[in-house]
Backbone as JSON Lines, residues from 0, in Angstrom:
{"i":0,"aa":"X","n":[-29.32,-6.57,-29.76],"ca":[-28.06,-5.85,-29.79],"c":[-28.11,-4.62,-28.88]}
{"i":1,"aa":"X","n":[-29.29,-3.61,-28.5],"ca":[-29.54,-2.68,-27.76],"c":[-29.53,-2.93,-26.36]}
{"i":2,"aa":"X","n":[-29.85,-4.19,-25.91],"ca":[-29.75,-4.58,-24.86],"c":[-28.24,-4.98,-24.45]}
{"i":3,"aa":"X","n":[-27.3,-5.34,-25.19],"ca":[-26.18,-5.78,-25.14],"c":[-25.17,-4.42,-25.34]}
{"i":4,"aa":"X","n":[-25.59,-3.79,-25.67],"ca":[-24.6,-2.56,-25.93],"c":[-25.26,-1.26,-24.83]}
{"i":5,"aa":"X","n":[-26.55,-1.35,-23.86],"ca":[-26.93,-0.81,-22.77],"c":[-26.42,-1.71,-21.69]}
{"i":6,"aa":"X","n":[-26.3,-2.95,-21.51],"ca":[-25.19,-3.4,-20.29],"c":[-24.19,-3.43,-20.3]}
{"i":7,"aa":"X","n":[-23.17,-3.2,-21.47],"ca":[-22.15,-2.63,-21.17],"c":[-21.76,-1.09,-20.91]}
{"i":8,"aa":"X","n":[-22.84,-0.62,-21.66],"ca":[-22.71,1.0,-20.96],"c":[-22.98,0.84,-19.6]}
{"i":9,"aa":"X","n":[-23.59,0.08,-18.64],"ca":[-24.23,0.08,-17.72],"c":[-22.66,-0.39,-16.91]}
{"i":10,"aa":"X","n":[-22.07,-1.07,-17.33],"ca":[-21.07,-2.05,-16.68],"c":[-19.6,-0.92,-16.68]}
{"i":11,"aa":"X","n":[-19.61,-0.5,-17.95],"ca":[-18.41,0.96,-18.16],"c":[-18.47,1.6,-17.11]}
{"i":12,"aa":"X","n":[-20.25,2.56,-16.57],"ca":[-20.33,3.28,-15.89],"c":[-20.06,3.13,-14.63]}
{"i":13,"aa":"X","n":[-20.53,2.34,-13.78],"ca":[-20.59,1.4,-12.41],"c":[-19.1,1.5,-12.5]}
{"i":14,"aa":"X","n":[-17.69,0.85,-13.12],"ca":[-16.55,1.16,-13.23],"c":[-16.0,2.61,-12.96]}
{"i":15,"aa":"X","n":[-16.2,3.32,-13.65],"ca":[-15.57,4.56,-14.01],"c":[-16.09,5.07,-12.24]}
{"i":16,"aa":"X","n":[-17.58,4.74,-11.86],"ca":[-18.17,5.55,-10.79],"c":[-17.77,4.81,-9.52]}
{"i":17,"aa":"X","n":[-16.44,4.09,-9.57],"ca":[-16.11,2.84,-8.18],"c":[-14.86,3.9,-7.65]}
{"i":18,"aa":"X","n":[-14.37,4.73,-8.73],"ca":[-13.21,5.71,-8.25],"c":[-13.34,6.6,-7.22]}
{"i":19,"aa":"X","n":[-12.67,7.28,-6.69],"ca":[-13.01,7.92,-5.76],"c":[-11.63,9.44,-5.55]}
{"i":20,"aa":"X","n":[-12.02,10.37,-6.37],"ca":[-10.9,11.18,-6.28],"c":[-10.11,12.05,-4.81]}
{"i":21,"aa":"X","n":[-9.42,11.76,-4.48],"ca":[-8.92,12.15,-3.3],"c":[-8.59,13.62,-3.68]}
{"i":22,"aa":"X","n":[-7.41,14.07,-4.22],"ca":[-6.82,15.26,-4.89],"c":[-6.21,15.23,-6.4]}
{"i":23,"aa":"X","n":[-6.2,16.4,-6.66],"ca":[-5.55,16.29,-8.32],"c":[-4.78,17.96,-7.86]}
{"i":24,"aa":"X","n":[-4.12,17.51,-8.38],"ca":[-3.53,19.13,-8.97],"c":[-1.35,18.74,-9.37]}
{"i":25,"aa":"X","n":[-1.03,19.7,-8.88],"ca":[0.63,19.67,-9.2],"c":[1.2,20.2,-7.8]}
{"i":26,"aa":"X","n":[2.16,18.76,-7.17],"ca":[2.53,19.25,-5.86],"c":[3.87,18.61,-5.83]}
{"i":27,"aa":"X","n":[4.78,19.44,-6.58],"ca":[6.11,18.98,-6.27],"c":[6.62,18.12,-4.81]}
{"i":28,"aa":"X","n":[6.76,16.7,-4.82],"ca":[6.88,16.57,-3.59],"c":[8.29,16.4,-2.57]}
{"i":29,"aa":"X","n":[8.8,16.93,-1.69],"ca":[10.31,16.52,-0.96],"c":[9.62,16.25,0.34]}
{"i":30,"aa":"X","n":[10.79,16.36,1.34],"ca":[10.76,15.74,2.28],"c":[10.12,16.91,3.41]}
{"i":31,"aa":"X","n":[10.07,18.07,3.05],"ca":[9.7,18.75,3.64],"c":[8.64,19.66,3.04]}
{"i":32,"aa":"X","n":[8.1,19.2,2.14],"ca":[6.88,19.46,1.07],"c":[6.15,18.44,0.85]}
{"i":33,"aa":"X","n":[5.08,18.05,1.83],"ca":[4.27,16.96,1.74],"c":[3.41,17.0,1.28]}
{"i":34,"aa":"X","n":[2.53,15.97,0.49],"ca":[0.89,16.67,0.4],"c":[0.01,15.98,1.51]}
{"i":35,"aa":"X","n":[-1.2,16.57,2.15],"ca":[-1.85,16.37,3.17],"c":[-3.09,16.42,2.57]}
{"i":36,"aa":"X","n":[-3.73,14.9,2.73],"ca":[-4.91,14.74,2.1],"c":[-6.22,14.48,3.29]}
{"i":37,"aa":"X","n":[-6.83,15.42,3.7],"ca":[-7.52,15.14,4.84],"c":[-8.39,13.91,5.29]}
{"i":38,"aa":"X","n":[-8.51,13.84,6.29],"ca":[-9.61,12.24,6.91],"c":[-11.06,12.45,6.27]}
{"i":39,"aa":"X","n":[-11.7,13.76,5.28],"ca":[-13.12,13.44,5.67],"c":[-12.98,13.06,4.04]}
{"i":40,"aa":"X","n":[-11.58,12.87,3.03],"ca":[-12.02,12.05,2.12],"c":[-11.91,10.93,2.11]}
{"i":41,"aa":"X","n":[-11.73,10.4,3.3],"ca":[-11.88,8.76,3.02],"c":[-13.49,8.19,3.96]}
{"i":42,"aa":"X","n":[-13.88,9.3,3.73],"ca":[-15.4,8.72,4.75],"c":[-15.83,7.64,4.14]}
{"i":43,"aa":"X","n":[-15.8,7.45,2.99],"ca":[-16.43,6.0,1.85],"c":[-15.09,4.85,1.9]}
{"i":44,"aa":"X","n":[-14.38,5.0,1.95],"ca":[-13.47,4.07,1.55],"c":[-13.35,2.7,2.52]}
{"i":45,"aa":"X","n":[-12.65,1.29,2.18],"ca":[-13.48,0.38,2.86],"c":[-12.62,-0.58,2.52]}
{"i":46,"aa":"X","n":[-12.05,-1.55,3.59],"ca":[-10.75,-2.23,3.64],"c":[-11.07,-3.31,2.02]}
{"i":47,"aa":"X","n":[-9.38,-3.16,1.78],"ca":[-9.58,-3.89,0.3],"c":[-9.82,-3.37,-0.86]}
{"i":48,"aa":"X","n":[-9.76,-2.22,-0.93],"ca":[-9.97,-1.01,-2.04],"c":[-8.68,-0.8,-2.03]}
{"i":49,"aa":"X","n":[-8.0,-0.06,-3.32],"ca":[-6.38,0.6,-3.19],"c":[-6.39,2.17,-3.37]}
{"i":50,"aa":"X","n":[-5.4,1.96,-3.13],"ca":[-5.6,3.62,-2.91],"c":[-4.25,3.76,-3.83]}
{"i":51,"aa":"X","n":[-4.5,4.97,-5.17],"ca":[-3.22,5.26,-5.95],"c":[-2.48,6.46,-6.43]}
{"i":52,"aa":"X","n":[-1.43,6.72,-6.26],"ca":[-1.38,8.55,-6.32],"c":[-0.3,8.12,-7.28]}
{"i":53,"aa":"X","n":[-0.92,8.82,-8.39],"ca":[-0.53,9.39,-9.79],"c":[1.03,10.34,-9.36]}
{"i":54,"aa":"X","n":[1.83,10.6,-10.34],"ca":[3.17,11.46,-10.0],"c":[4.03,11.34,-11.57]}
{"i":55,"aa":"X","n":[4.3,12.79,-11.76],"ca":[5.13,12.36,-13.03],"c":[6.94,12.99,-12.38]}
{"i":56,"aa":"X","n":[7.42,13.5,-13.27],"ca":[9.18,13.55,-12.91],"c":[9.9,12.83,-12.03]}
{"i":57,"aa":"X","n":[9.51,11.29,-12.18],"ca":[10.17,10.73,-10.76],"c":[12.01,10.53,-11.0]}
{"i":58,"aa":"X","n":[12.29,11.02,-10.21],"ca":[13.75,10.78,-10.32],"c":[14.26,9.72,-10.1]}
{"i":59,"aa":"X","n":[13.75,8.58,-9.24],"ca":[14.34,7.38,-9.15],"c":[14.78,7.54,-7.22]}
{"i":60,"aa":"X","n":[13.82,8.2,-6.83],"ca":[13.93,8.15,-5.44],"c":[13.07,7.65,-4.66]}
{"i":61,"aa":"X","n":[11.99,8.58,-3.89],"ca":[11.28,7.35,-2.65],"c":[9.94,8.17,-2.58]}
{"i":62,"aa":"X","n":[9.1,7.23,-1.8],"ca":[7.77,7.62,-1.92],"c":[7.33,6.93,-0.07]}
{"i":63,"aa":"X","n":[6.84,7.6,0.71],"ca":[6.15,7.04,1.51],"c":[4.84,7.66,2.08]}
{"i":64,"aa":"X","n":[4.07,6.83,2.63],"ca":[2.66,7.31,2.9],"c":[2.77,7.52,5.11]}
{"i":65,"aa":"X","n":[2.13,8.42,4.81],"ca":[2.32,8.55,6.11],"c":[0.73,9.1,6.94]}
{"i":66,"aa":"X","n":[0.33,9.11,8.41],"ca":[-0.68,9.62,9.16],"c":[-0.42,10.2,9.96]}
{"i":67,"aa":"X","n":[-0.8,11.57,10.46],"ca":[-0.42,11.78,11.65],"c":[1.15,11.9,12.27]}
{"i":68,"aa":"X","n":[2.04,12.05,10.82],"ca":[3.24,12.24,11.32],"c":[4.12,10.48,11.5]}
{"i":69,"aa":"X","n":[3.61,9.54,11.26],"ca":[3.95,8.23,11.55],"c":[3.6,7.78,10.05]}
{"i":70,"aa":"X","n":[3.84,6.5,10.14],"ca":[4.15,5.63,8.83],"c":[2.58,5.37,8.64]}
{"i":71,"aa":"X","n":[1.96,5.27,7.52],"ca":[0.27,5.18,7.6],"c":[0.48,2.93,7.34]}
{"i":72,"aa":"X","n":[-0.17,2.64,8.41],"ca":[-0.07,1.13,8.49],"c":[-0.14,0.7,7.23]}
{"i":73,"aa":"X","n":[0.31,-0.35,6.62],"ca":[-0.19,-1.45,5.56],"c":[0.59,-0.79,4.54]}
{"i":74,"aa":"X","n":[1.47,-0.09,4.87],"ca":[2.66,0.72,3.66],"c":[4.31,0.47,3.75]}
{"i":75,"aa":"X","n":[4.97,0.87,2.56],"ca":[6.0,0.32,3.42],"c":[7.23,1.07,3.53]}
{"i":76,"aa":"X","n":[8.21,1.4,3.56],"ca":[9.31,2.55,4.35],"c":[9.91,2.3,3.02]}
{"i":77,"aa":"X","n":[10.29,3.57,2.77],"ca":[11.55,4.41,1.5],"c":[11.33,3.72,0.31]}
{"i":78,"aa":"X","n":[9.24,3.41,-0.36],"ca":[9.45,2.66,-1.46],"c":[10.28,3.46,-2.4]}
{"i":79,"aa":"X","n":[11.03,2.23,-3.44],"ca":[11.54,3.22,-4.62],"c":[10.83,3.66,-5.47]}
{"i":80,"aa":"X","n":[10.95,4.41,-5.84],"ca":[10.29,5.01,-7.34],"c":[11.37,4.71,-8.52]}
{"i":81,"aa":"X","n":[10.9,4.32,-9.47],"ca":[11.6,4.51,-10.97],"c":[11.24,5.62,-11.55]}
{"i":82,"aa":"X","n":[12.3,5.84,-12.51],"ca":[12.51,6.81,-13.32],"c":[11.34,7.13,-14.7]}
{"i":83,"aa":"X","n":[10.7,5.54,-14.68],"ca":[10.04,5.33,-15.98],"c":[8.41,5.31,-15.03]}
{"i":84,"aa":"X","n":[8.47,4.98,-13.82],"ca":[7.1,4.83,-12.95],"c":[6.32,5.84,-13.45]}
{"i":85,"aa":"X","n":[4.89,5.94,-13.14],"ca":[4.22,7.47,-13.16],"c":[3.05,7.22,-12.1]}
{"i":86,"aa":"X","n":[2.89,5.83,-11.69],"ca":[1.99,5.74,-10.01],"c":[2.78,4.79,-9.06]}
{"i":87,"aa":"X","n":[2.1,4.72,-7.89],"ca":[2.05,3.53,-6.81],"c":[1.09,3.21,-6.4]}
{"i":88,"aa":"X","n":[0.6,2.19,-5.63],"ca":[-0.85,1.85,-5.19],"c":[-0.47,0.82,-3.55]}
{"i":89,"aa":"X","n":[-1.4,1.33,-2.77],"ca":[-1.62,0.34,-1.91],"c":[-2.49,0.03,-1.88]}
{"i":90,"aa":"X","n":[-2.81,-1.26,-1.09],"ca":[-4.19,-1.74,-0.27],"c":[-4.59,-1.78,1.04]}
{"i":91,"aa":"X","n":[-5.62,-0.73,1.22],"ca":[-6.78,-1.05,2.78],"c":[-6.37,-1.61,3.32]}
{"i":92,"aa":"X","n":[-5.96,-1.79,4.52],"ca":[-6.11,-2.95,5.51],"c":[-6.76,-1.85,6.38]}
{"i":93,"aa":"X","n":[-7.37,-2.87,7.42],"ca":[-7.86,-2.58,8.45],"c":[-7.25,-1.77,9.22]}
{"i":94,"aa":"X","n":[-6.46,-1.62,9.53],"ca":[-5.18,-0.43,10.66],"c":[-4.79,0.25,9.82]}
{"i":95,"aa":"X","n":[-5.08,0.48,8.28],"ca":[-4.62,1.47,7.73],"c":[-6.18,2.38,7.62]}
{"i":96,"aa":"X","n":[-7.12,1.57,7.68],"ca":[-8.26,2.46,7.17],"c":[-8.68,2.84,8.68]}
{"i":97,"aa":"X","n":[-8.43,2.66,9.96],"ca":[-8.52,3.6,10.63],"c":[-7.95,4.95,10.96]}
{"i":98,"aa":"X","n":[-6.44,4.78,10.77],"ca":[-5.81,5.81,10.52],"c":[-6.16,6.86,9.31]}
{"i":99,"aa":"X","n":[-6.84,6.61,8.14],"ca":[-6.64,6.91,7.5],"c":[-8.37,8.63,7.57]}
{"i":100,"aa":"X","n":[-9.18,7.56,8.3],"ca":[-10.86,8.11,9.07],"c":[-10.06,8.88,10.11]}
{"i":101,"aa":"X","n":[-8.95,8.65,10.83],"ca":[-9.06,9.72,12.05],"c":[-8.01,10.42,11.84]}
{"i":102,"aa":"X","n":[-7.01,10.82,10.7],"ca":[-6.27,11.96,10.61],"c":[-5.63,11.68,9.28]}
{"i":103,"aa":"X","n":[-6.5,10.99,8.13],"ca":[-5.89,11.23,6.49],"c":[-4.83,11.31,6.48]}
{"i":104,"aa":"X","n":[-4.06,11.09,5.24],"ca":[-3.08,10.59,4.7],"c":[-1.69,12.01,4.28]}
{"i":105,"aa":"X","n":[-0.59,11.37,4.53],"ca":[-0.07,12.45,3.62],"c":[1.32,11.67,2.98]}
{"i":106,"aa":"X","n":[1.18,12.22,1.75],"ca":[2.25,11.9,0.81],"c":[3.7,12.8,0.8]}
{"i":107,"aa":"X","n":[4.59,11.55,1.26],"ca":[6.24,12.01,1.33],"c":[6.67,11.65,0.22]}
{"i":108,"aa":"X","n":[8.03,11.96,0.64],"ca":[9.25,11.43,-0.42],"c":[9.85,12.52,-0.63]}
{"i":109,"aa":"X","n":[10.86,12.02,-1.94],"ca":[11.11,12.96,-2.45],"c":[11.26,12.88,-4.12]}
{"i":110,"aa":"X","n":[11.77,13.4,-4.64],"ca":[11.91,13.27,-6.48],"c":[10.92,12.9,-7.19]}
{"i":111,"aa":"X","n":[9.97,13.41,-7.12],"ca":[8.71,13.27,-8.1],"c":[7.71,14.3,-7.56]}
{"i":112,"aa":"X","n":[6.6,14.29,-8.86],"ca":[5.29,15.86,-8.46],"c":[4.14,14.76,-8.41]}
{"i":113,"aa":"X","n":[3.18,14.87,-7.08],"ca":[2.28,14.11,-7.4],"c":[1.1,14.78,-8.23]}
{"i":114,"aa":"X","n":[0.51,14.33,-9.22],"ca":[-0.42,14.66,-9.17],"c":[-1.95,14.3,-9.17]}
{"i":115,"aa":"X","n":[-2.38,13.32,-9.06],"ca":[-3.43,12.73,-8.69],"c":[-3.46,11.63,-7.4]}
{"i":116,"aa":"X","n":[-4.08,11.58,-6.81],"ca":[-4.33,10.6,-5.61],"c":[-6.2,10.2,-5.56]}
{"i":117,"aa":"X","n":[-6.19,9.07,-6.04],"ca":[-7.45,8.42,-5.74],"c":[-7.76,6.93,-5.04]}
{"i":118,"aa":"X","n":[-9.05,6.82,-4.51],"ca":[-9.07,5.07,-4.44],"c":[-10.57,4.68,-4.64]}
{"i":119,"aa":"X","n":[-10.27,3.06,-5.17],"ca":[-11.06,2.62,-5.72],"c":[-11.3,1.14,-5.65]}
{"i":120,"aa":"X","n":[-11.86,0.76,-6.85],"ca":[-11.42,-1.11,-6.55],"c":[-10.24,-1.78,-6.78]}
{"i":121,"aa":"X","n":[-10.52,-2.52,-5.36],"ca":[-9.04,-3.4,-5.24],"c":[-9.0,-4.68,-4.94]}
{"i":122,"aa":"X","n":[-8.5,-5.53,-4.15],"ca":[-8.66,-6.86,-3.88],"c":[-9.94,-7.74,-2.89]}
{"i":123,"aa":"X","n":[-10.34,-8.68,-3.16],"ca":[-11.1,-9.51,-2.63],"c":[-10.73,-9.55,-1.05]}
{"i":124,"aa":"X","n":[-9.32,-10.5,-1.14],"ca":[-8.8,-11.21,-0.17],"c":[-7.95,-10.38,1.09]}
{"i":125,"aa":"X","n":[-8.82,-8.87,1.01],"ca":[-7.5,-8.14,2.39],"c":[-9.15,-8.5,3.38]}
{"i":126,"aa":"X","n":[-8.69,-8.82,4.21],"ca":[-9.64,-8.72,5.47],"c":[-8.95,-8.15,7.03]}
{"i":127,"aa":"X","n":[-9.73,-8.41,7.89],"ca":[-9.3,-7.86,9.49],"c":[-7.83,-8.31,9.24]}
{"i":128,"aa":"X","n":[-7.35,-9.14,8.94],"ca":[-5.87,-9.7,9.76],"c":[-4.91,-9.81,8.38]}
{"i":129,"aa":"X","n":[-5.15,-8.99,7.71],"ca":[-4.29,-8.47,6.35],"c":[-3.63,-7.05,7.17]}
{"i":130,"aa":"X","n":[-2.05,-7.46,7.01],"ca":[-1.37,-5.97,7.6],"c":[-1.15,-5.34,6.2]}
{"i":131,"aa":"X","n":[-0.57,-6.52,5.23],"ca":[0.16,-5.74,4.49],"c":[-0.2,-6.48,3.21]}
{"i":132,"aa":"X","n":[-0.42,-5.76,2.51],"ca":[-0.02,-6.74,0.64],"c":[-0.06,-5.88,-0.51]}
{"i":133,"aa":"X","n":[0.52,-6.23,-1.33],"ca":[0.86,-5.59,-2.25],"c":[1.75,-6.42,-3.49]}
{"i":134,"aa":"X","n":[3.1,-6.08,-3.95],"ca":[3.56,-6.46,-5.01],"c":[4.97,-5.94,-4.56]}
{"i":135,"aa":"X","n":[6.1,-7.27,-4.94],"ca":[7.49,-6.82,-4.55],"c":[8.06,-7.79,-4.83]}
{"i":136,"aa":"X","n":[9.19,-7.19,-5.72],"ca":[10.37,-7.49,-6.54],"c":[11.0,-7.83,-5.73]}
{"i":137,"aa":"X","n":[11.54,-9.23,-5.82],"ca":[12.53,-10.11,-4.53],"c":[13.4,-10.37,-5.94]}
{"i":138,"aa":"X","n":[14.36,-10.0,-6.02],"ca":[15.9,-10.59,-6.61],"c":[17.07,-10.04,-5.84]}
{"i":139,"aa":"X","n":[18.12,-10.74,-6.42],"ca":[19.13,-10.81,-5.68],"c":[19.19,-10.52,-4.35]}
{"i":140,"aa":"X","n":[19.29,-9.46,-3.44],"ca":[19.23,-8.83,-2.31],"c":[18.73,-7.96,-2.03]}
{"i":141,"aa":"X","n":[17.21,-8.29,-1.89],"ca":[16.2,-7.36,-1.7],"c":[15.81,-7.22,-0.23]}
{"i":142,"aa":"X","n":[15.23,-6.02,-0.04],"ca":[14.29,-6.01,1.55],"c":[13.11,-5.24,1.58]}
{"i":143,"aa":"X","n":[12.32,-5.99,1.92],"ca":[10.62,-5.14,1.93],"c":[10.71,-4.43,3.25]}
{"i":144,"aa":"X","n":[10.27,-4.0,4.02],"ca":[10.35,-3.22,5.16],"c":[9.24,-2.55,5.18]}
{"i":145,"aa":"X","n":[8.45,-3.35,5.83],"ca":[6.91,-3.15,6.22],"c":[7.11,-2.02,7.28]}
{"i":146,"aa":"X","n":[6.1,-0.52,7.21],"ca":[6.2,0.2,8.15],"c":[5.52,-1.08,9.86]}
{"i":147,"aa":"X","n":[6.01,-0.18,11.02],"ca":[5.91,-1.29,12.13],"c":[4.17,-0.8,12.45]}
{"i":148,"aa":"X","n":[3.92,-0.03,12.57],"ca":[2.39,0.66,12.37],"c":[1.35,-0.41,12.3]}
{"i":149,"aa":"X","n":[1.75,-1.11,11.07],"ca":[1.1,-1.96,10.57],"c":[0.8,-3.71,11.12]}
{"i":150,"aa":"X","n":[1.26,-3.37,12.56],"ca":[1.42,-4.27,13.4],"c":[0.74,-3.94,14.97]}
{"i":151,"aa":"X","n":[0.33,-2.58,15.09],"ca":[-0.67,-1.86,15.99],"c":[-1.65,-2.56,16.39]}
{"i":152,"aa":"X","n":[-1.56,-2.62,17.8],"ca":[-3.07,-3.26,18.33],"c":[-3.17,-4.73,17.64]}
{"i":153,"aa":"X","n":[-1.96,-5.57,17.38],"ca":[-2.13,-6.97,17.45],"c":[-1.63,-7.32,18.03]}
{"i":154,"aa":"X","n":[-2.72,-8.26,18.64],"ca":[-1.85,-9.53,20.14],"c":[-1.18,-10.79,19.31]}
{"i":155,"aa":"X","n":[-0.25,-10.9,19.6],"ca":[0.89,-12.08,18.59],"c":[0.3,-13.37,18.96]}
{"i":156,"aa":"X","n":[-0.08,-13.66,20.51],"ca":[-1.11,-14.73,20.83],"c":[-1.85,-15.22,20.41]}
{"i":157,"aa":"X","n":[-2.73,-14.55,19.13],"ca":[-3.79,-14.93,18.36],"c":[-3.22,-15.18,17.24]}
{"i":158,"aa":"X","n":[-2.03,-15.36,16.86],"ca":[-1.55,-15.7,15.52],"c":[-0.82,-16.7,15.41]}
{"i":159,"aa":"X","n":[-0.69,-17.59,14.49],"ca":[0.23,-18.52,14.55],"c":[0.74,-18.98,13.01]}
{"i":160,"aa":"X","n":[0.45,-17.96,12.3],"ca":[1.12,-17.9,10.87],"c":[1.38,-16.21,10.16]}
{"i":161,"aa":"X","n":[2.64,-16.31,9.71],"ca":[2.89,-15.06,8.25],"c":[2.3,-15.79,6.92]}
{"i":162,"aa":"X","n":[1.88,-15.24,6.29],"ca":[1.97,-15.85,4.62],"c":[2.43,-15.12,3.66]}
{"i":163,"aa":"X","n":[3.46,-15.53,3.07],"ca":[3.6,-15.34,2.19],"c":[3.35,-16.1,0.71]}
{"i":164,"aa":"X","n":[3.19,-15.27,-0.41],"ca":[2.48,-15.97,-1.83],"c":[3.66,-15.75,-2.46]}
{"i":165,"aa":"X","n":[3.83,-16.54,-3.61],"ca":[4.59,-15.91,-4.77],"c":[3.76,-16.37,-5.89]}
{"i":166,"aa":"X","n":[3.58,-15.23,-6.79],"ca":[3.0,-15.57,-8.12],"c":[3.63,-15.81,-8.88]}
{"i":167,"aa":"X","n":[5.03,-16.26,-8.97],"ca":[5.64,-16.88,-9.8],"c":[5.93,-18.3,-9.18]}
{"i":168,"aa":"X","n":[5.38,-18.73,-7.96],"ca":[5.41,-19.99,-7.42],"c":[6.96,-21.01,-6.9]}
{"i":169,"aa":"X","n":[7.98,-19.17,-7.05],"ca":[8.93,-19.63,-6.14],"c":[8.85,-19.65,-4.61]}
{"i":170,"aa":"X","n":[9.78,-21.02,-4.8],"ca":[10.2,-21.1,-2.96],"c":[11.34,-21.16,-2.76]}
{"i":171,"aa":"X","n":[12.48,-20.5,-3.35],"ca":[13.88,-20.71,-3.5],"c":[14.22,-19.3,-2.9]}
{"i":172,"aa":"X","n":[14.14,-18.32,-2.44],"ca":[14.75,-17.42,-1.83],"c":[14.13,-17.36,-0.25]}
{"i":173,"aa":"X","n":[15.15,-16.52,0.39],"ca":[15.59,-16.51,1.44],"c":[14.96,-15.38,2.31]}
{"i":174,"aa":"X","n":[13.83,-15.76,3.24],"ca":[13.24,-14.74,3.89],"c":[13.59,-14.9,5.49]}
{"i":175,"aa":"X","n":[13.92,-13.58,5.96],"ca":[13.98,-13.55,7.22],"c":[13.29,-12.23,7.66]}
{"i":176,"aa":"X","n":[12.46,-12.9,8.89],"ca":[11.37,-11.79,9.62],"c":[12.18,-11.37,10.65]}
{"i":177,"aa":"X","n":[12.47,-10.05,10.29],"ca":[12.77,-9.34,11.57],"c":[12.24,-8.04,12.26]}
{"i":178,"aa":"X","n":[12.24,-7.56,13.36],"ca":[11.52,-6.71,14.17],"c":[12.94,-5.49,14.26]}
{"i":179,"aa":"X","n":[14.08,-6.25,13.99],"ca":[15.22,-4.88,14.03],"c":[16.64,-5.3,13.47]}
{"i":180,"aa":"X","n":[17.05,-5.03,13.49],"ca":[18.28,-5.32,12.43],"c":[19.36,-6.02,13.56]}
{"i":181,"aa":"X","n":[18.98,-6.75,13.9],"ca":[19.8,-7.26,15.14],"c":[19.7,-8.86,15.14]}
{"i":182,"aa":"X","n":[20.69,-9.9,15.76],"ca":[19.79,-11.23,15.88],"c":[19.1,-11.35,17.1]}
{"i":183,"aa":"X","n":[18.48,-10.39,17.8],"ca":[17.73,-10.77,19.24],"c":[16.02,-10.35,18.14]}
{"i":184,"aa":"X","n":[16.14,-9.38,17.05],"ca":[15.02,-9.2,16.82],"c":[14.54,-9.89,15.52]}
{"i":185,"aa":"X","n":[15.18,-11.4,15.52],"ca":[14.26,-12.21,14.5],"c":[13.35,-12.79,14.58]}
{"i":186,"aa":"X","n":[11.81,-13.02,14.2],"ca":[11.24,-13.64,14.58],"c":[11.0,-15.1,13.58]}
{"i":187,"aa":"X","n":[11.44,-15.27,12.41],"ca":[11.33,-16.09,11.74],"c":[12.51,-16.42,10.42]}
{"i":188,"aa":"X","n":[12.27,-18.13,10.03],"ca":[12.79,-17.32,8.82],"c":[12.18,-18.84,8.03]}
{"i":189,"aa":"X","n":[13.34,-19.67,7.09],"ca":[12.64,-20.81,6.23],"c":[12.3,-21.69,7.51]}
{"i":190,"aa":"X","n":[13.38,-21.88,8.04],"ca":[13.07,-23.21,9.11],"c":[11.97,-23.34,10.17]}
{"i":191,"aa":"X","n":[11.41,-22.05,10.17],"ca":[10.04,-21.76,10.97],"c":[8.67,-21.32,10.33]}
{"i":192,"aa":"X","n":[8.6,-21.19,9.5],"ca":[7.36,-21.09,8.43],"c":[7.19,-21.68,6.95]}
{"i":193,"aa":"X","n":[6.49,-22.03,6.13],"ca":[5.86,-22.68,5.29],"c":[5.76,-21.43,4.03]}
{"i":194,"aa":"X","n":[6.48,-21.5,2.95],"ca":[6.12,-20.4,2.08],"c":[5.15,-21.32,1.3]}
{"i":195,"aa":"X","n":[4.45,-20.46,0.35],"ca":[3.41,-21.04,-0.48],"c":[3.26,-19.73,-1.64]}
């Protein structure tokens, strides 16, 4: 029984010690009140980990991550916040975790106080050619709007698929890839890719 109740202390700890605190405190955030979390705390951090900033009073407005004044890659433009939310989380990708080593992160928006920002363990499956993933509510007339960042320094030549998953294992809604709100800037939609 001592042995069984020392590997799970052993297994608790290793957990608790995978976190990685970025900042804590109380930082009312708007649009012109950012918080700026510098590059030398992500010296450990390592594609496929998430990264999650805590926030309470959210009003039901927006949250975005940004580098250097630009959209921080692998994030995505004017997420909403709920009223009942109290975090968000992304995941590593590769073009985000460089940006993230050569001029750290800073947290926008507006209507909510952040107060914690950490990262830690996250998914298996983000590797080199993961821009973006995460979790998103597709009903009725929705739009994800991947910052474009997150498309930096890829040659389109070397690609010849998007994927998308659904964990509810629909294929009944309606996706169209576009580069701008225009029809010269579509690049896809059902009739050209394979959902799964």
């Amino acid at each position: 029984m001592k042995k069984i109740l020392l590997f799970l202390c052993l297994v608790a700890t290793a957990t608790i010690a995978s976190a990685t605190d970025l900042w804590e405190g109380s930082h009312p955030v708007d649009w012109s009140n950012t918080l700026t979390i510098g590059a030398d705390k992500f010296a450990d951090a390592q594609v496929g980990q998430k990264i999650v900033i805590e926030f309470t009073n959210a009003t039901g407005e927006v949250i975005e991550l940004h580098s250097n004044g630009a959209m921080l890659p692998g994030t995505r433009y004017e997420q909403h916040l709920y009223a009942d939310q109290n975090s968000m989380e992304v995941f590593i990708t590769n073009g985000m975790l460089t940006r993230l080593k050569e001029s750290g992160m800073e947290i926008c928006g507006t209507g909510f106080t952040a107060t914690k920002a950490w990262y830690g363990d996250g998914k298996d499956n983000v590797d080199e050619n993961t821009v973006w993933t995460g979790y998103f509510w597709m009903d009725s007339w929705s739009t994800l709007e991947v910052a474009k960042t997150s498309f930096d320094g890829i040659n389109w030549s070397d690609y010849k698929a998007i994927r998308f998953y659904s964990e509810a294992g629909r294929t009944d809604y309606v996706i169209n890839i576009l580069t701008k709100w225009a029809d010269d800037g579509k690049l896809g939609d059902q009739t050209t890719m394979t959902m799964t």
